[in-house]
Amino acid sequence: MDSRIRAVIFDLDGTLIDTLNTYTLALNMALNRYGIEPIERSKLAHFLNMAIPLREILERISPIFLDPKRNEECIKIIHENYSSLEKETVRLLPGVREVLRELKKRKIKIGIVTGRTSKGERKWVELRRLKVDRFVDSFITASESPRKPNAQGLMECIERLGVRPEEVVFVGDSVADMMAGKKANLKTFGVLTGVASEEDLITEKPTGILKNLKELLNYI
């Protein structure tokens, strides 16, 4: 164990919880209402890997979403679809609960920085349902700070956790995560449970690549 590590910050989707299939279904259900062909899971993963906002994803899917009102309407439908699906389909990724429990046992603080835009109490709903909210000391969404690859959310999380960058490990599943971690001068690990391939992650020269989250415990 590296005794200098006092905190671990995680991305959320694809790192702690398995949401890509649910998100793809919620999006395609909404597209169907506009008579638009569904998009492949891999294509959505590509967009998410580069941290492209949902508004812009819709604009790339169809020019009808260049209309701001229609775009906003579709986003609302997607969020409603996701909310109706998530209780039955969204689960923690393998080993996540055990890793979080072990980190807390080692008195390591835990933060989450996500590209989601949920606010206030709403951002905690899934974590509470999955019974991991008690492990999390700080949780920052893209409604509170610019989305990754901007490093501001990570820096704010570090400040809230009361630690220094050299005492922090960041774990994410996307190229945007790797870019943000490097900008924040953090030990940054890519995990292969989300939207990026190993080749994608390696291009950003992270500290290491994890096949799954359990492997993180070998490094801290």
PDB file of C-alpha atoms in Angstrom:
ATOM      1  CA  MET A   1       0.000   0.000   0.000  1.00  0.00           C
ATOM      2  CA  ASP A   2       1.175   3.532  -0.847  1.00  0.00           C
ATOM      3  CA  SER A   3       0.851   5.327   2.493  1.00  0.00           C
ATOM      4  CA  ARG A   4       0.982   8.698   0.750  1.00  0.00           C
ATOM      5  CA  ILE A   5      -2.457   8.168  -0.832  1.00  0.00           C
ATOM      6  CA  ARG A   6      -5.162   9.835   1.253  1.00  0.00           C
ATOM      7  CA  ALA A   7      -7.985  10.019  -1.322  1.00  0.00           C
ATOM      8  CA  VAL A   8      -9.332   8.324  -4.438  1.00  0.00           C
ATOM      9  CA  ILE A   9     -11.595  10.186  -6.870  1.00  0.00           C
ATOM     10  CA  PHE A  10     -13.741   8.163  -9.256  1.00  0.00           C
ATOM     11  CA  ASP A  11     -15.663   8.901 -12.397  1.00  0.00           C
ATOM     12  CA  LEU A  12     -19.193   7.463 -12.072  1.00  0.00           C
ATOM     13  CA  ASP A  13     -20.655   5.925 -15.251  1.00  0.00           C
ATOM     14  CA  GLY A  14     -18.568   3.053 -16.582  1.00  0.00           C
ATOM     15  CA  THR A  15     -16.255   3.246 -13.578  1.00  0.00           C
ATOM     16  CA  LEU A  16     -18.516   2.560 -10.589  1.00  0.00           C
ATOM     17  CA  ILE A  17     -21.865   1.778 -12.190  1.00  0.00           C
ATOM     18  CA  ASP A  18     -22.867   0.034 -15.424  1.00  0.00           C
ATOM     19  CA  THR A  19     -25.106   2.472 -17.300  1.00  0.00           C
ATOM     20  CA  LEU A  20     -24.191   2.373 -21.003  1.00  0.00           C
ATOM     21  CA  ASN A  21     -26.860  -0.127 -22.078  1.00  0.00           C
ATOM     22  CA  THR A  22     -29.522   1.763 -20.120  1.00  0.00           C
ATOM     23  CA  TYR A  23     -28.415   5.115 -21.504  1.00  0.00           C
ATOM     24  CA  THR A  24     -28.433   3.731 -25.063  1.00  0.00           C
ATOM     25  CA  LEU A  25     -31.950   2.346 -24.630  1.00  0.00           C
ATOM     26  CA  ALA A  26     -33.229   5.596 -23.078  1.00  0.00           C
ATOM     27  CA  LEU A  27     -31.759   7.597 -25.965  1.00  0.00           C
ATOM     28  CA  ASN A  28     -33.121   5.301 -28.668  1.00  0.00           C
ATOM     29  CA  MET A  29     -36.588   5.268 -27.100  1.00  0.00           C
ATOM     30  CA  ALA A  30     -36.560   9.062 -27.365  1.00  0.00           C
ATOM     31  CA  LEU A  31     -35.248   9.045 -30.947  1.00  0.00           C
ATOM     32  CA  ASN A  32     -38.043   6.690 -31.922  1.00  0.00           C
ATOM     33  CA  ARG A  33     -40.582   9.332 -30.889  1.00  0.00           C
ATOM     34  CA  TYR A  34     -39.074  11.624 -33.531  1.00  0.00           C
ATOM     35  CA  GLY A  35     -38.955   8.910 -36.200  1.00  0.00           C
ATOM     36  CA  ILE A  36     -35.142   8.719 -36.061  1.00  0.00           C
ATOM     37  CA  GLU A  37     -33.228   5.467 -36.481  1.00  0.00           C
ATOM     38  CA  PRO A  38     -31.594   4.120 -33.298  1.00  0.00           C
ATOM     39  CA  ILE A  39     -27.865   4.601 -32.830  1.00  0.00           C
ATOM     40  CA  GLU A  40     -25.449   1.813 -32.008  1.00  0.00           C
ATOM     41  CA  ARG A  41     -24.187   1.378 -28.463  1.00  0.00           C
ATOM     42  CA  SER A  42     -20.629   1.700 -29.777  1.00  0.00           C
ATOM     43  CA  LYS A  43     -21.382   5.065 -31.372  1.00  0.00           C
ATOM     44  CA  LEU A  44     -22.813   6.448 -28.133  1.00  0.00           C
ATOM     45  CA  ALA A  45     -19.765   5.059 -26.296  1.00  0.00           C
ATOM     46  CA  HIS A  46     -17.526   6.987 -28.709  1.00  0.00           C
ATOM     47  CA  PHE A  47     -19.351  10.239 -27.964  1.00  0.00           C
ATOM     48  CA  LEU A  48     -19.175   9.634 -24.211  1.00  0.00           C
ATOM     49  CA  ASN A  49     -15.505   8.681 -24.413  1.00  0.00           C
ATOM     50  CA  MET A  50     -14.805  12.199 -25.668  1.00  0.00           C
ATOM     51  CA  ALA A  51     -17.171  13.753 -23.071  1.00  0.00           C
ATOM     52  CA  ILE A  52     -19.458  15.232 -25.718  1.00  0.00           C
ATOM     53  CA  PRO A  53     -22.542  16.722 -24.000  1.00  0.00           C
ATOM     54  CA  LEU A  54     -25.940  15.190 -24.717  1.00  0.00           C
ATOM     55  CA  ARG A  55     -27.099  18.390 -26.399  1.00  0.00           C
ATOM     56  CA  GLU A  56     -24.284  18.087 -28.916  1.00  0.00           C
ATOM     57  CA  ILE A  57     -24.751  14.327 -29.316  1.00  0.00           C
ATOM     58  CA  LEU A  58     -28.325  14.977 -30.414  1.00  0.00           C
ATOM     59  CA  GLU A  59     -27.167  17.650 -32.875  1.00  0.00           C
ATOM     60  CA  ARG A  60     -24.760  15.138 -34.410  1.00  0.00           C
ATOM     61  CA  ILE A  61     -27.471  12.476 -34.649  1.00  0.00           C
ATOM     62  CA  SER A  62     -29.975  14.651 -36.546  1.00  0.00           C
ATOM     63  CA  PRO A  63     -30.241  18.263 -37.757  1.00  0.00           C
ATOM     64  CA  ILE A  64     -33.740  18.489 -36.255  1.00  0.00           C
ATOM     65  CA  PHE A  65     -32.029  18.852 -32.881  1.00  0.00           C
ATOM     66  CA  LEU A  66     -30.309  22.043 -33.979  1.00  0.00           C
ATOM     67  CA  ASP A  67     -33.598  23.590 -32.851  1.00  0.00           C
ATOM     68  CA  PRO A  68     -32.837  24.436 -29.180  1.00  0.00           C
ATOM     69  CA  LYS A  69     -36.433  23.885 -28.055  1.00  0.00           C
ATOM     70  CA  ARG A  70     -36.665  20.445 -29.661  1.00  0.00           C
ATOM     71  CA  ASN A  71     -33.214  19.545 -28.338  1.00  0.00           C
ATOM     72  CA  GLU A  72     -34.196  20.460 -24.789  1.00  0.00           C
ATOM     73  CA  GLU A  73     -37.472  18.546 -25.156  1.00  0.00           C
ATOM     74  CA  CYS A  74     -35.638  15.408 -26.288  1.00  0.00           C
ATOM     75  CA  ILE A  75     -33.122  15.639 -23.432  1.00  0.00           C
ATOM     76  CA  LYS A  76     -36.010  15.787 -20.980  1.00  0.00           C
ATOM     77  CA  ILE A  77     -37.545  12.662 -22.565  1.00  0.00           C
ATOM     78  CA  ILE A  78     -34.204  10.829 -22.389  1.00  0.00           C
ATOM     79  CA  HIS A  79     -33.837  11.665 -18.695  1.00  0.00           C
ATOM     80  CA  GLU A  80     -37.397  10.488 -18.015  1.00  0.00           C
ATOM     81  CA  ASN A  81     -36.736   7.248 -19.910  1.00  0.00           C
ATOM     82  CA  TYR A  82     -33.505   6.666 -17.991  1.00  0.00           C
ATOM     83  CA  SER A  83     -35.237   7.252 -14.652  1.00  0.00           C
ATOM     84  CA  SER A  84     -37.939   4.718 -15.515  1.00  0.00           C
ATOM     85  CA  LEU A  85     -35.367   2.110 -16.584  1.00  0.00           C
ATOM     86  CA  GLU A  86     -32.544   2.519 -14.077  1.00  0.00           C
ATOM     87  CA  LYS A  87     -34.066   0.705 -11.093  1.00  0.00           C
ATOM     88  CA  GLU A  88     -34.313  -2.496 -13.115  1.00  0.00           C
ATOM     89  CA  THR A  89     -31.214  -2.224 -15.280  1.00  0.00           C
ATOM     90  CA  VAL A  90     -28.448  -0.177 -13.589  1.00  0.00           C
ATOM     91  CA  ARG A  91     -26.100  -2.056 -11.273  1.00  0.00           C
ATOM     92  CA  LEU A  92     -22.738  -1.554  -9.631  1.00  0.00           C
ATOM     93  CA  LEU A  93     -19.853  -2.840 -11.692  1.00  0.00           C
ATOM     94  CA  PRO A  94     -18.131  -5.987 -10.335  1.00  0.00           C
ATOM     95  CA  GLY A  95     -16.062  -5.456  -7.203  1.00  0.00           C
ATOM     96  CA  VAL A  96     -17.090  -1.838  -6.656  1.00  0.00           C
ATOM     97  CA  ARG A  97     -18.717  -2.263  -3.245  1.00  0.00           C
ATOM     98  CA  GLU A  98     -15.759  -4.304  -1.974  1.00  0.00           C
ATOM     99  CA  VAL A  99     -13.242  -1.724  -3.213  1.00  0.00           C
ATOM    100  CA  LEU A 100     -15.110   1.209  -1.664  1.00  0.00           C
ATOM    101  CA  ARG A 101     -15.450  -0.649   1.624  1.00  0.00           C
ATOM    102  CA  GLU A 102     -11.745  -1.496   1.664  1.00  0.00           C
ATOM    103  CA  LEU A 103     -10.732   2.095   0.915  1.00  0.00           C
ATOM    104  CA  LYS A 104     -12.818   3.353   3.833  1.00  0.00           C
ATOM    105  CA  LYS A 105     -11.297   0.666   6.061  1.00  0.00           C
ATOM    106  CA  ARG A 106      -7.898   2.129   5.130  1.00  0.00           C
ATOM    107  CA  LYS A 107      -9.246   5.605   6.044  1.00  0.00           C
ATOM    108  CA  ILE A 108      -8.917   6.803   2.443  1.00  0.00           C
ATOM    109  CA  LYS A 109     -11.373   9.536   1.421  1.00  0.00           C
ATOM    110  CA  ILE A 110     -13.578   8.958  -1.617  1.00  0.00           C
ATOM    111  CA  GLY A 111     -14.779  11.496  -4.164  1.00  0.00           C
ATOM    112  CA  ILE A 112     -16.811  11.314  -7.377  1.00  0.00           C
ATOM    113  CA  VAL A 113     -16.526  13.722 -10.310  1.00  0.00           C
ATOM    114  CA  THR A 114     -19.010  13.032 -13.099  1.00  0.00           C
ATOM    115  CA  GLY A 115     -20.113  14.560 -16.379  1.00  0.00           C
ATOM    116  CA  ARG A 116     -23.741  14.136 -15.358  1.00  0.00           C
ATOM    117  CA  THR A 117     -25.681  17.352 -14.872  1.00  0.00           C
ATOM    118  CA  SER A 118     -27.933  16.306 -11.986  1.00  0.00           C
ATOM    119  CA  LYS A 119     -28.076  18.671  -9.018  1.00  0.00           C
ATOM    120  CA  GLY A 120     -28.570  18.654  -5.260  1.00  0.00           C
ATOM    121  CA  GLU A 121     -30.247  15.641  -3.716  1.00  0.00           C
ATOM    122  CA  ARG A 122     -31.143  14.219  -7.143  1.00  0.00           C
ATOM    123  CA  LYS A 123     -27.523  13.325  -7.863  1.00  0.00           C
ATOM    124  CA  TRP A 124     -27.489  10.960  -4.854  1.00  0.00           C
ATOM    125  CA  VAL A 125     -30.575   8.916  -5.844  1.00  0.00           C
ATOM    126  CA  GLU A 126     -28.761   6.099  -7.648  1.00  0.00           C
ATOM    127  CA  LEU A 127     -25.949   5.857  -5.109  1.00  0.00           C
ATOM    128  CA  ARG A 128     -28.506   5.548  -2.298  1.00  0.00           C
ATOM    129  CA  ARG A 129     -30.442   2.878  -4.149  1.00  0.00           C
ATOM    130  CA  LEU A 130     -27.221   0.942  -4.727  1.00  0.00           C
ATOM    131  CA  LYS A 131     -26.268   1.475  -1.063  1.00  0.00           C
ATOM    132  CA  VAL A 132     -22.867   3.036  -1.674  1.00  0.00           C
ATOM    133  CA  ASP A 133     -23.659   6.685  -0.856  1.00  0.00           C
ATOM    134  CA  ARG A 134     -22.266   6.226   2.675  1.00  0.00           C
ATOM    135  CA  PHE A 135     -18.780   5.650   1.267  1.00  0.00           C
ATOM    136  CA  VAL A 136     -18.667   8.957  -0.663  1.00  0.00           C
ATOM    137  CA  ASP A 137     -17.200  12.079   0.948  1.00  0.00           C
ATOM    138  CA  SER A 138     -17.574  14.494  -1.991  1.00  0.00           C
ATOM    139  CA  PHE A 139     -19.638  14.350  -5.197  1.00  0.00           C
ATOM    140  CA  ILE A 140     -19.307  16.920  -7.999  1.00  0.00           C
ATOM    141  CA  THR A 141     -21.381  16.951 -11.193  1.00  0.00           C
ATOM    142  CA  ALA A 142     -21.135  18.933 -14.432  1.00  0.00           C
ATOM    143  CA  SER A 143     -23.876  21.241 -13.131  1.00  0.00           C
ATOM    144  CA  GLU A 144     -21.401  22.434 -10.485  1.00  0.00           C
ATOM    145  CA  SER A 145     -18.159  22.515 -12.467  1.00  0.00           C
ATOM    146  CA  PRO A 146     -17.109  22.269 -16.156  1.00  0.00           C
ATOM    147  CA  ARG A 147     -17.173  18.710 -17.459  1.00  0.00           C
ATOM    148  CA  LYS A 148     -14.010  16.736 -18.024  1.00  0.00           C
ATOM    149  CA  PRO A 149     -11.514  16.959 -19.748  1.00  0.00           C
ATOM    150  CA  ASN A 150     -11.541  20.277 -17.872  1.00  0.00           C
ATOM    151  CA  ALA A 151      -9.742  19.601 -14.578  1.00  0.00           C
ATOM    152  CA  GLN A 152     -11.657  22.132 -12.474  1.00  0.00           C
ATOM    153  CA  GLY A 153     -14.089  19.554 -11.041  1.00  0.00           C
ATOM    154  CA  LEU A 154     -11.193  17.383  -9.902  1.00  0.00           C
ATOM    155  CA  MET A 155      -9.452  20.342  -8.295  1.00  0.00           C
ATOM    156  CA  GLU A 156     -12.644  21.352  -6.482  1.00  0.00           C
ATOM    157  CA  CYS A 157     -13.104  17.788  -5.266  1.00  0.00           C
ATOM    158  CA  ILE A 158      -9.514  17.690  -3.976  1.00  0.00           C
ATOM    159  CA  GLU A 159     -10.143  20.917  -2.072  1.00  0.00           C
ATOM    160  CA  ARG A 160     -13.366  19.590  -0.548  1.00  0.00           C
ATOM    161  CA  LEU A 161     -11.611  16.403   0.520  1.00  0.00           C
ATOM    162  CA  GLY A 162      -8.892  18.421   2.240  1.00  0.00           C
ATOM    163  CA  VAL A 163      -5.963  16.675   0.538  1.00  0.00           C
ATOM    164  CA  ARG A 164      -3.126  17.607  -1.836  1.00  0.00           C
ATOM    165  CA  PRO A 165      -2.927  16.496  -5.504  1.00  0.00           C
ATOM    166  CA  GLU A 166       0.095  14.292  -4.812  1.00  0.00           C
ATOM    167  CA  GLU A 167      -2.013  12.371  -2.264  1.00  0.00           C
ATOM    168  CA  VAL A 168      -4.796  11.600  -4.755  1.00  0.00           C
ATOM    169  CA  VAL A 169      -5.524   8.807  -7.247  1.00  0.00           C
ATOM    170  CA  PHE A 170      -8.117   9.373  -9.975  1.00  0.00           C
ATOM    171  CA  VAL A 171      -9.867   6.498 -11.753  1.00  0.00           C
ATOM    172  CA  GLY A 172     -11.987   6.842 -14.906  1.00  0.00           C
ATOM    173  CA  ASP A 173     -13.064   4.918 -17.991  1.00  0.00           C
ATOM    174  CA  SER A 174     -12.750   7.526 -20.747  1.00  0.00           C
ATOM    175  CA  VAL A 175     -10.136   9.475 -22.677  1.00  0.00           C
ATOM    176  CA  ALA A 176     -11.641  12.663 -21.244  1.00  0.00           C
ATOM    177  CA  ASP A 177     -11.035  11.280 -17.739  1.00  0.00           C
ATOM    178  CA  MET A 178      -7.378  10.567 -18.518  1.00  0.00           C
ATOM    179  CA  MET A 179      -6.919  14.072 -19.926  1.00  0.00           C
ATOM    180  CA  ALA A 180      -8.497  15.697 -16.873  1.00  0.00           C
ATOM    181  CA  GLY A 181      -6.439  13.621 -14.446  1.00  0.00           C
ATOM    182  CA  LYS A 182      -3.211  14.586 -16.177  1.00  0.00           C
ATOM    183  CA  LYS A 183      -4.157  18.287 -16.194  1.00  0.00           C
ATOM    184  CA  ALA A 184      -4.760  18.045 -12.436  1.00  0.00           C
ATOM    185  CA  ASN A 185      -1.358  16.324 -11.959  1.00  0.00           C
ATOM    186  CA  LEU A 186      -2.959  13.254 -10.393  1.00  0.00           C
ATOM    187  CA  LYS A 187      -1.958   9.612 -10.478  1.00  0.00           C
ATOM    188  CA  THR A 188      -4.539   8.558 -13.058  1.00  0.00           C
ATOM    189  CA  PHE A 189      -5.768   5.040 -13.818  1.00  0.00           C
ATOM    190  CA  GLY A 190      -7.961   3.978 -16.722  1.00  0.00           C
ATOM    191  CA  VAL A 191     -10.396   1.134 -16.083  1.00  0.00           C
ATOM    192  CA  LEU A 192     -11.642  -1.097 -18.928  1.00  0.00           C
ATOM    193  CA  THR A 193     -15.248  -1.381 -17.751  1.00  0.00           C
ATOM    194  CA  GLY A 194     -16.676   1.610 -19.614  1.00  0.00           C
ATOM    195  CA  VAL A 195     -16.577   3.461 -22.908  1.00  0.00           C
ATOM    196  CA  ALA A 196     -12.870   3.425 -23.862  1.00  0.00           C
ATOM    197  CA  SER A 197     -10.708   0.638 -25.223  1.00  0.00           C
ATOM    198  CA  GLU A 198      -7.271  -0.088 -23.796  1.00  0.00           C
ATOM    199  CA  GLU A 199      -5.750   1.461 -26.912  1.00  0.00           C
ATOM    200  CA  ASP A 200      -7.783   4.649 -26.374  1.00  0.00           C
ATOM    201  CA  LEU A 201      -6.651   4.968 -22.778  1.00  0.00           C
ATOM    202  CA  ILE A 202      -2.986   4.180 -23.467  1.00  0.00           C
ATOM    203  CA  THR A 203      -2.757   7.112 -25.894  1.00  0.00           C
ATOM    204  CA  GLU A 204      -3.138   9.445 -22.889  1.00  0.00           C
ATOM    205  CA  LYS A 205      -0.278   7.745 -20.972  1.00  0.00           C
ATOM    206  CA  PRO A 206      -2.092   7.125 -17.663  1.00  0.00           C
ATOM    207  CA  THR A 207      -0.311   5.881 -14.546  1.00  0.00           C
ATOM    208  CA  GLY A 208      -1.823   2.474 -15.230  1.00  0.00           C
ATOM    209  CA  ILE A 209      -4.641   0.476 -16.826  1.00  0.00           C
ATOM    210  CA  LEU A 210      -7.019  -1.633 -14.718  1.00  0.00           C
ATOM    211  CA  LYS A 211      -9.040  -4.524 -16.141  1.00  0.00           C
ATOM    212  CA  ASN A 212     -11.483  -4.008 -13.288  1.00  0.00           C
ATOM    213  CA  LEU A 213     -11.709  -1.867 -10.187  1.00  0.00           C
ATOM    214  CA  LYS A 214     -10.437  -4.585  -7.846  1.00  0.00           C
ATOM    215  CA  GLU A 215      -6.987  -4.204  -9.406  1.00  0.00           C
ATOM    216  CA  LEU A 216      -6.815  -0.671  -7.973  1.00  0.00           C
ATOM    217  CA  LEU A 217      -6.104  -2.112  -4.531  1.00  0.00           C
ATOM    218  CA  ASN A 218      -2.759  -3.431  -5.828  1.00  0.00           C
ATOM    219  CA  TYR A 219      -1.569   0.153  -6.285  1.00  0.00           C
ATOM    220  CA  ILE A 220      -2.648   1.992  -3.152  1.00  0.00           C
TER     221      ILE A 220
END
